[in-house]
PDB file of C-alpha atoms in Angstrom:
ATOM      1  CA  UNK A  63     -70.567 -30.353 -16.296  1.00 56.00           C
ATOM      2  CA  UNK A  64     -69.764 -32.920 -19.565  1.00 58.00           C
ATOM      3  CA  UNK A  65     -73.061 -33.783 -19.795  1.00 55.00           C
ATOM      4  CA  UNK A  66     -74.578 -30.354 -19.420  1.00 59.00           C
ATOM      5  CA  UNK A  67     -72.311 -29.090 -22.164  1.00 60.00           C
ATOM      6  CA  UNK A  68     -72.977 -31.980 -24.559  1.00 63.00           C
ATOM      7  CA  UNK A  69     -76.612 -31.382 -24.179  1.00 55.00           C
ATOM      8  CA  UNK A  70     -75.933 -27.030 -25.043  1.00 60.00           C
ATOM      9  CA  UNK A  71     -73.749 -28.877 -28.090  1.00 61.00           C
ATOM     10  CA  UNK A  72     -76.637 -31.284 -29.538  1.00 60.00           C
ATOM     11  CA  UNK A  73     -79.164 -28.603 -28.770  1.00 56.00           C
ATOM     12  CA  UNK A  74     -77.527 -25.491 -30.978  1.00 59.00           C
ATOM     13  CA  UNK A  75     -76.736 -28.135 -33.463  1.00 58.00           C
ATOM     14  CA  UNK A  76     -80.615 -28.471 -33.968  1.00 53.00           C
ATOM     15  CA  UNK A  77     -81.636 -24.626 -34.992  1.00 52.00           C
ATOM     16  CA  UNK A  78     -85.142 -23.573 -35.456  1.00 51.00           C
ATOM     17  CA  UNK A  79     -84.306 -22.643 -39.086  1.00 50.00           C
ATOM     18  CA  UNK A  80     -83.966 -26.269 -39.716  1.00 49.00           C
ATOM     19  CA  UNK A  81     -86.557 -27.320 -38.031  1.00 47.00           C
ATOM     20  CA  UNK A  82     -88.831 -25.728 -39.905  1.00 48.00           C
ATOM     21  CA  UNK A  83     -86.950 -26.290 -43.259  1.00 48.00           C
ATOM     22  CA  UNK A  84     -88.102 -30.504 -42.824  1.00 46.00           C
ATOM     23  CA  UNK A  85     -91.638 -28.925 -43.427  1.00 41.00           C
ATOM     24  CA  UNK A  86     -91.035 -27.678 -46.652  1.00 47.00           C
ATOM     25  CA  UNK A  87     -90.550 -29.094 -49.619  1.00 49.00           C
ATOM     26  CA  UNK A  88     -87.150 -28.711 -51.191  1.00 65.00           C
ATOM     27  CA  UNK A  89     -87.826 -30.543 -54.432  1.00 69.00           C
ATOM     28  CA  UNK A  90     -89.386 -27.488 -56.004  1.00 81.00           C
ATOM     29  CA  UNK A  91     -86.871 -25.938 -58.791  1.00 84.00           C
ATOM     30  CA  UNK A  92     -89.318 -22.856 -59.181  1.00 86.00           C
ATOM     31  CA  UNK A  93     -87.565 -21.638 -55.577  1.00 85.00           C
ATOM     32  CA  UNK A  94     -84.294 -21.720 -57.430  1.00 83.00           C
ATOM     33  CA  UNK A  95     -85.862 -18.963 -59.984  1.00 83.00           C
ATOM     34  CA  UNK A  96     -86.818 -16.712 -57.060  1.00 85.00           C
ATOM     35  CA  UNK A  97     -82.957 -16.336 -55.742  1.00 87.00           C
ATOM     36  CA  UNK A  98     -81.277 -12.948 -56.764  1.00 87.00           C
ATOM     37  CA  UNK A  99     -78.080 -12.322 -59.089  1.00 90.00           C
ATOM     38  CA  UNK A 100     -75.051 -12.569 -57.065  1.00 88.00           C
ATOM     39  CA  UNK A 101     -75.854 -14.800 -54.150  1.00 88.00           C
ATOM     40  CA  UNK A 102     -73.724 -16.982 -52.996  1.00 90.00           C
ATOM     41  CA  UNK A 103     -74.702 -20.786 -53.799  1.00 89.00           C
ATOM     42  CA  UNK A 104     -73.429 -24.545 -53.290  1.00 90.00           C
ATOM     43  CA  UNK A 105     -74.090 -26.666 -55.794  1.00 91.00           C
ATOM     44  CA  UNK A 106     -73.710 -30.824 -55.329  1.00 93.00           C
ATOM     45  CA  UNK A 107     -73.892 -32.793 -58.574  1.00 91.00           C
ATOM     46  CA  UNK A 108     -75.221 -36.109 -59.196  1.00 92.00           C
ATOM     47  CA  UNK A 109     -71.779 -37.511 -60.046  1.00 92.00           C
ATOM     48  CA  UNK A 110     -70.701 -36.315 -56.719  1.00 89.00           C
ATOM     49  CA  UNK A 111     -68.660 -32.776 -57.659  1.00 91.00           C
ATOM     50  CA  UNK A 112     -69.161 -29.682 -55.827  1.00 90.00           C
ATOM     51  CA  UNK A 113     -68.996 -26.000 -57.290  1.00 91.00           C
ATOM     52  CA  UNK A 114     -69.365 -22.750 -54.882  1.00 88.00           C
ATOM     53  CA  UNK A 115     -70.363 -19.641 -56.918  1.00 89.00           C
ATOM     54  CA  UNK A 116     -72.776 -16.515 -57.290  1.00 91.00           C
ATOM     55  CA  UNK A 117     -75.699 -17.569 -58.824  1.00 92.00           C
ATOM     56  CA  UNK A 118     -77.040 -16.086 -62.007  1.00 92.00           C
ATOM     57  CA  UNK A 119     -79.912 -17.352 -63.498  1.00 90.00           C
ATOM     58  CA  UNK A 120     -82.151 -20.516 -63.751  1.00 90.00           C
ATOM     59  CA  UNK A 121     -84.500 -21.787 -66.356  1.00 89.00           C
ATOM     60  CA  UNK A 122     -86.623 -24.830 -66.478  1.00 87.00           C
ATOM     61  CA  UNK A 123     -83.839 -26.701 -67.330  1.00 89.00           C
ATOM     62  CA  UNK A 124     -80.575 -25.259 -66.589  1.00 90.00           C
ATOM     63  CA  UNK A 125     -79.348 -23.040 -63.392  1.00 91.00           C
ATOM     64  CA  UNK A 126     -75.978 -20.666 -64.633  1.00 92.00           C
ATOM     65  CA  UNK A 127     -73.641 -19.384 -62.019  1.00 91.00           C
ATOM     66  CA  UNK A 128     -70.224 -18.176 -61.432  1.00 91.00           C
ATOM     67  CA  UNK A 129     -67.414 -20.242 -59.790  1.00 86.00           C
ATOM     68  CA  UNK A 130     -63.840 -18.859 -59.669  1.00 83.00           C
ATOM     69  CA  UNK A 131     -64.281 -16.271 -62.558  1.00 84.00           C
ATOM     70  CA  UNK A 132     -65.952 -18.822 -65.085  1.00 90.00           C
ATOM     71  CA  UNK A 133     -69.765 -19.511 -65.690  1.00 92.00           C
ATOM     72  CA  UNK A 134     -70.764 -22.746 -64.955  1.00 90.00           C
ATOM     73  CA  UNK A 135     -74.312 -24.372 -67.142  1.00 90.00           C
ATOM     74  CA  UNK A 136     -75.767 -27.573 -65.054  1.00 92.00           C
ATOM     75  CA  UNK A 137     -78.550 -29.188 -66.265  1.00 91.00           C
ATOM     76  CA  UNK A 138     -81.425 -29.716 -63.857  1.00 90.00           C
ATOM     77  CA  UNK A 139     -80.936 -33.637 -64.140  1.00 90.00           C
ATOM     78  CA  UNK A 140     -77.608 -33.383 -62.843  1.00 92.00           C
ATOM     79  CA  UNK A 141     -78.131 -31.450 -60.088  1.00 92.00           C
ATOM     80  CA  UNK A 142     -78.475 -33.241 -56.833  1.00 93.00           C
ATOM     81  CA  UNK A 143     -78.523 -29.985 -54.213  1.00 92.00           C
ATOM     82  CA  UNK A 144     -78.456 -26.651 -54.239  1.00 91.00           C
ATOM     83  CA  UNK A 145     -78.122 -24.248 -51.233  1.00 89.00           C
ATOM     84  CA  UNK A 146     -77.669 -21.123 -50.463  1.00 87.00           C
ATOM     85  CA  UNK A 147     -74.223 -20.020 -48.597  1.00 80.00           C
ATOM     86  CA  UNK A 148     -74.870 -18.506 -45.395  1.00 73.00           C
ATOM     87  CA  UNK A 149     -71.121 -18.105 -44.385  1.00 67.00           C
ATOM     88  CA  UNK A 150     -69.721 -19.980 -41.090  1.00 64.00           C
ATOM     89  CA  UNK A 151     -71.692 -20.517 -37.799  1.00 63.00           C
ATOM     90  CA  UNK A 152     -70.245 -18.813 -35.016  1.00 69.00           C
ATOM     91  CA  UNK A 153     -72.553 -20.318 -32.259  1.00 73.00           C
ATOM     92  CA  UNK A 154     -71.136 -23.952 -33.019  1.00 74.00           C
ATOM     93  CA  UNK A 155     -68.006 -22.089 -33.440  1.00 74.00           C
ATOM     94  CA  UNK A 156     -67.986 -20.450 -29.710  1.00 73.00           C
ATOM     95  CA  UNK A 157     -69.690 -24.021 -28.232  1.00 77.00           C
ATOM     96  CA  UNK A 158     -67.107 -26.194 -29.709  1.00 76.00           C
ATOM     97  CA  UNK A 159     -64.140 -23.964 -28.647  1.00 78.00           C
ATOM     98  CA  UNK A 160     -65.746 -23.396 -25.306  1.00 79.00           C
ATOM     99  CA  UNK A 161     -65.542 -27.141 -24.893  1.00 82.00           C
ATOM    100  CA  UNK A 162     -62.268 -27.950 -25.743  1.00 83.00           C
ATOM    101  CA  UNK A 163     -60.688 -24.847 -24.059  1.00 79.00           C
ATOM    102  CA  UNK A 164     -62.556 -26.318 -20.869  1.00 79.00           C
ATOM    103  CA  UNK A 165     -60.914 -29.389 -21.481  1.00 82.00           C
ATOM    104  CA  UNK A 166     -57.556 -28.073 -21.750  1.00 81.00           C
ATOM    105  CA  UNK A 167     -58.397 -25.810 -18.211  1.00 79.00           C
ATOM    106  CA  UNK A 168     -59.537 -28.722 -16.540  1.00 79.00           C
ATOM    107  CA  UNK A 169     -56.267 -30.943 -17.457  1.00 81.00           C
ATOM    108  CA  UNK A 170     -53.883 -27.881 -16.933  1.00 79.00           C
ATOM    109  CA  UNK A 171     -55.829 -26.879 -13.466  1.00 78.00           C
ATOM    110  CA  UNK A 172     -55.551 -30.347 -11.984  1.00 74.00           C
ATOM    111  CA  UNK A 173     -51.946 -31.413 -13.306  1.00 75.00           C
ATOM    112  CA  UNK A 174     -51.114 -27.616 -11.322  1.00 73.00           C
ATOM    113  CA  UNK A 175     -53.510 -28.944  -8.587  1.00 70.00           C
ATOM    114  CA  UNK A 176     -52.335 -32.944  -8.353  1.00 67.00           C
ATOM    115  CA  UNK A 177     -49.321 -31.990  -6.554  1.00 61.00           C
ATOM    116  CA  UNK A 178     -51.228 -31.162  -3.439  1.00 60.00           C
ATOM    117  CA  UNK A 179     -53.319 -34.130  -3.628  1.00 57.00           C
ATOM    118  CA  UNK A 180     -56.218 -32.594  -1.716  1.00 56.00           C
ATOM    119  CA  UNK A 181     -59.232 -32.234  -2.659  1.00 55.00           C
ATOM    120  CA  UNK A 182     -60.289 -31.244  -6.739  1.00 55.00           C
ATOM    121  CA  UNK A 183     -63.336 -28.989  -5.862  1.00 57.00           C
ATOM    122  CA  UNK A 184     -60.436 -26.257  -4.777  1.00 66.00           C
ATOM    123  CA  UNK A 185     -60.351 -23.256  -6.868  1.00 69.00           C
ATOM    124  CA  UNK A 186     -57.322 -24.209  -8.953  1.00 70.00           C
ATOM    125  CA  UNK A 187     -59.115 -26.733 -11.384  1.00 74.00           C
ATOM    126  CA  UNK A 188     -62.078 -24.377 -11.564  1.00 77.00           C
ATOM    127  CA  UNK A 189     -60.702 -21.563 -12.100  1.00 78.00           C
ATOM    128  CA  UNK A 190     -58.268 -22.677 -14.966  1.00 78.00           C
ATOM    129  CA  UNK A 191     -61.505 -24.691 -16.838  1.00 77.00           C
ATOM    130  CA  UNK A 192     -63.772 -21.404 -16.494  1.00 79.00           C
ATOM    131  CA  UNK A 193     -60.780 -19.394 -17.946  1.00 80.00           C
ATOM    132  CA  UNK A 194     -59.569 -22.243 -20.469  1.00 78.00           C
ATOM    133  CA  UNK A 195     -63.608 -22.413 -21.829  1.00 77.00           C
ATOM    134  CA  UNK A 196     -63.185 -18.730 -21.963  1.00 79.00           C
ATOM    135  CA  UNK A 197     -60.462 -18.186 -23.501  1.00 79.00           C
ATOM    136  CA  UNK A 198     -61.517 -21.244 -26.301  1.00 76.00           C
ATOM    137  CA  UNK A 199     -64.973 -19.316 -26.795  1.00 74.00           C
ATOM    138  CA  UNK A 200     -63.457 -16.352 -27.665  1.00 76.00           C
ATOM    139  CA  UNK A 201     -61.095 -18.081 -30.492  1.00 77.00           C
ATOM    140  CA  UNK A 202     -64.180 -20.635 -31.644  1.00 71.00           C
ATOM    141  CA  UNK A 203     -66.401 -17.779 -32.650  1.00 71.00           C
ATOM    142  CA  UNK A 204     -63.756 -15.720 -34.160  1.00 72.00           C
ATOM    143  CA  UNK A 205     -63.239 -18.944 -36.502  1.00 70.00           C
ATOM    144  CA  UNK A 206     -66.445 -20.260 -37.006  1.00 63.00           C
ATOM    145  CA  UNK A 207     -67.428 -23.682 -37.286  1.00 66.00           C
ATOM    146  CA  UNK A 208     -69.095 -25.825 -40.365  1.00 60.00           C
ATOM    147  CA  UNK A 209     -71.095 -23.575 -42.412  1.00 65.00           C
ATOM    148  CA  UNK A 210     -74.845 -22.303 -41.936  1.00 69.00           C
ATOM    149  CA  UNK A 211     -76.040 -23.373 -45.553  1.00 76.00           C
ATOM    150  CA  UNK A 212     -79.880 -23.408 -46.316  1.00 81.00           C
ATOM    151  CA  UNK A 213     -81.413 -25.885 -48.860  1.00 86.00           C
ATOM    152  CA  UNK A 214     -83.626 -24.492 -51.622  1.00 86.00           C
ATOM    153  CA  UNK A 215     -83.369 -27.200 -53.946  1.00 89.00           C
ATOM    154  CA  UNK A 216     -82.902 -31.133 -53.608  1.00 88.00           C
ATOM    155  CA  UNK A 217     -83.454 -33.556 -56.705  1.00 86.00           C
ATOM    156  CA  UNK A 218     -86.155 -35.834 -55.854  1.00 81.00           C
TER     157      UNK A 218
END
């Protein structure tokens, strides 16, 4: 059961959307000219800060956006990344709280179960990691987990 779940964990970590984003090249500014007013963006500096805005325009040199009510001006040597902001992942969200709800089950269904010392394939342990992985689904993909953002640009 650990091991299959690890393997659903790795696997949904690896999406087909970034798969196929190694392919292409993310160096190009001219994608950052094709993104529309308004859409959310992440941008990582050179120096190592990080704004989160709407994006607003880009030019050869310079990409304006807005963060927090104020428009930010980066030049396009100082820019290290850009993505776009596709909110939070609820997949890794629902796998991750699957997992540790069937954790919890699985120690609450055999500390209720050790008393009887017989044997742990009985329905006790089961049942309480089916309905602990369950119940930790449910409040993983309500949350979310790590964010879903797509490169478009990346400084050589």
């Amino acid at each position: 059961f650990a091991l299959g779940l690890f393997l659903v964990v790795t696997l949904a970590q690896t999406t087909p959307a970034a798969l196929a984003q190694g392919t292409q090249t993310r160096s190009d500014w001219a994608a950052l000219q094709t993104l529309s007013p308004g859409e959310k963006i992440v941008v990582k500096t050179k120096d190592g800060d990080r704004f989160t805005g709407r994006f607003e325009s880009a030019s050869d040199i310079l990409l304006v956006f807005e963060d927090d009510g104020r428009k930010v001006s980066l030049a396009r040597d100082s820019i290290r990344r850009v993505q776009l902001n596709r909110g939070k992942s609820r997949l890794k969200g629902l796998l991750f709280g699957a997992a540790i709800g069937g954790g919890i089950g699985f120690a609450v269904g055999g500390a209720l179960y050790f008393p009887n010392r017989g044997d742990i394939v009985g329905t006790t342990v089961p049942g309480a990691t089916a309905l602990g992985a369950s119940i930790g689904a449910g409040i993983g993909a309500g949350f979310g987990k790590g964010n879903k953002n797509e490169t478009i640009y990346e400084a050589p």
